[in-house]
Amino acid sequence: MCNYFDFKTPIDIASAIIGGIIGLFLVLLFEWFTKPRILFWQHKFIAEDFNLGYKKKSGKLYKLKFKVWGFRSPGFCELHIYWCGNAVKAKWDDAPNPLIADNPAKFEPRLVPQTFLNTIMLKQYYTIPIINIDRGDGDNITIFDGWWFGKRLRLPYGPNPIVNKDTKIKLVLKGNDLSWSNELTVQQIIDNVE
């Protein structure tokens, strides 16, 4: 009878160690290969007219549009926006506005956290507003998040969202096994709209 676990020579021990290392490498390679990711050509910026009905001129809302690839969905995801020492969680397009009956004058702070998370599925496009240029107030540029609706009413919620075209913004998207970031200026977002 053959004994498979009888290591009598150093070659058998070395073969077992090399086999273990190769097995570990293959598992790590499989994990890396199946991990959800945003490919560099699968994200872009788009601009849409935006008006809540309280001004004659509509502003422009600049959004990140992306698609996630991989073999498993990242599930709940959130996008963090960092600028000038400030940070907010972005409001997803799929999330409702934190307003009562979508009335711009009825901001409800307790609804803002519901705008932070979105369930991401593979191979579908998602959009997240990043900045708003309000054409009615001398082209004010602001970071757009759930708190933006309260700031517009001059309520004391969240950091000051006003930025200029030279402000550097860092976008960080996080989810289950998904981590993506991009750092650019407001002007680069405006210039790279498709």
XYZ file of C-alpha atoms in Angstrom, residues 14-146:
133
model
C 9.547 21.398 -1.408
C 6.912 20.083 -3.840
C 4.210 20.431 -1.168
C 5.275 24.013 -0.364
C 5.402 24.992 -4.044
C 2.000 23.351 -4.638
C 0.538 25.297 -1.693
C 1.959 28.591 -2.972
C 0.612 27.940 -6.484
C -2.813 27.045 -5.033
C -2.879 30.259 -2.961
C -1.798 32.288 -5.988
C -4.608 30.794 -8.100
C -7.213 31.602 -5.423
C -5.977 35.209 -5.176
C -5.907 35.521 -8.964
C -9.494 34.236 -9.179
C -10.611 36.707 -6.468
C -8.920 39.587 -8.295
C -10.340 38.562 -11.675
C -13.952 38.251 -10.460
C -13.876 41.436 -8.349
C -16.338 44.161 -9.466
C -14.633 47.176 -11.029
C -15.238 50.308 -13.050
C -13.079 50.254 -16.156
C -11.461 53.552 -17.145
C -13.537 53.756 -20.343
C -16.779 52.916 -18.518
C -17.219 56.225 -16.695
C -17.969 59.670 -18.094
C -19.614 62.933 -17.130
C -22.931 64.137 -18.497
C -24.832 67.417 -18.071
C -28.583 67.818 -17.716
C -30.852 70.811 -17.270
C -32.001 71.096 -13.682
C -34.800 73.270 -12.340
C -36.972 72.671 -9.308
C -39.472 75.214 -10.603
C -38.445 78.145 -8.416
C -36.397 79.975 -11.077
C -36.981 81.008 -14.678
C -33.616 79.756 -15.936
C -32.697 76.153 -15.401
C -29.246 75.305 -14.150
C -26.939 72.507 -15.211
C -26.410 69.382 -13.165
C -23.142 67.586 -13.929
C -23.304 63.865 -13.229
C -20.934 60.933 -13.099
C -22.248 58.113 -15.293
C -20.665 54.690 -14.902
C -21.092 50.956 -15.346
C -19.683 48.220 -13.080
C -18.129 45.076 -14.591
C -17.177 41.819 -12.959
C -18.708 38.524 -11.921
C -20.417 39.547 -8.683
C -22.487 42.581 -7.804
C -21.018 45.057 -5.294
C -24.449 45.464 -3.635
C -25.001 48.660 -1.621
C -22.622 51.412 -2.739
C -22.009 55.004 -1.727
C -20.028 57.790 -3.357
C -18.042 60.204 -1.195
C -17.185 63.660 -2.524
C -14.131 65.383 -0.985
C -13.114 69.004 -1.592
C -11.159 71.644 0.382
C -11.205 69.597 3.612
C -14.963 68.937 3.327
C -16.703 65.651 2.618
C -20.261 64.562 1.828
C -21.974 61.443 0.598
C -23.463 61.964 -2.844
C -27.173 61.781 -3.630
C -27.917 59.036 -6.158
C -30.146 59.836 -9.124
C -32.255 56.780 -8.264
C -32.966 58.153 -4.767
C -35.899 60.520 -4.243
C -35.218 64.146 -3.352
C -35.356 64.814 0.420
C -38.446 66.981 0.000
C -42.020 66.532 1.140
C -44.224 65.953 -1.934
C -41.228 67.089 -4.064
C -41.955 70.675 -3.012
C -38.671 72.696 -3.123
C -39.771 74.776 -0.115
C -40.333 71.693 2.100
C -36.872 70.241 2.755
C -36.920 67.317 5.206
C -33.470 66.625 6.796
C -34.459 63.172 8.060
C -34.860 62.012 4.432
C -31.270 62.895 3.444
C -29.651 59.618 4.669
C -31.971 57.692 2.336
C -30.167 59.307 -0.614
C -26.686 57.969 0.315
C -26.903 54.285 -0.700
C -27.891 52.550 -3.904
C -27.890 48.882 -4.860
C -25.557 48.435 -7.815
C -26.013 45.620 -10.295
C -23.496 44.587 -12.918
C -23.511 45.945 -16.475
C -26.103 48.673 -15.854
C -25.489 52.414 -16.061
C -25.880 54.555 -12.935
C -25.699 58.329 -12.558
C -24.766 60.462 -9.576
C -24.992 64.278 -9.574
C -21.661 65.848 -8.587
C -21.928 69.603 -9.175
C -24.715 72.057 -9.946
C -24.267 75.330 -11.807
C -27.180 77.580 -10.936
C -27.686 79.948 -13.878
C -30.035 82.231 -11.951
C -27.536 83.390 -9.307
C -24.528 84.481 -11.324
C -23.450 80.960 -12.197
C -22.886 79.717 -8.636
C -21.146 76.336 -8.665
C -22.068 74.027 -5.796
C -21.407 70.444 -4.769
C -24.675 68.567 -5.171
C -25.739 66.171 -2.418
C -28.831 65.544 -0.320
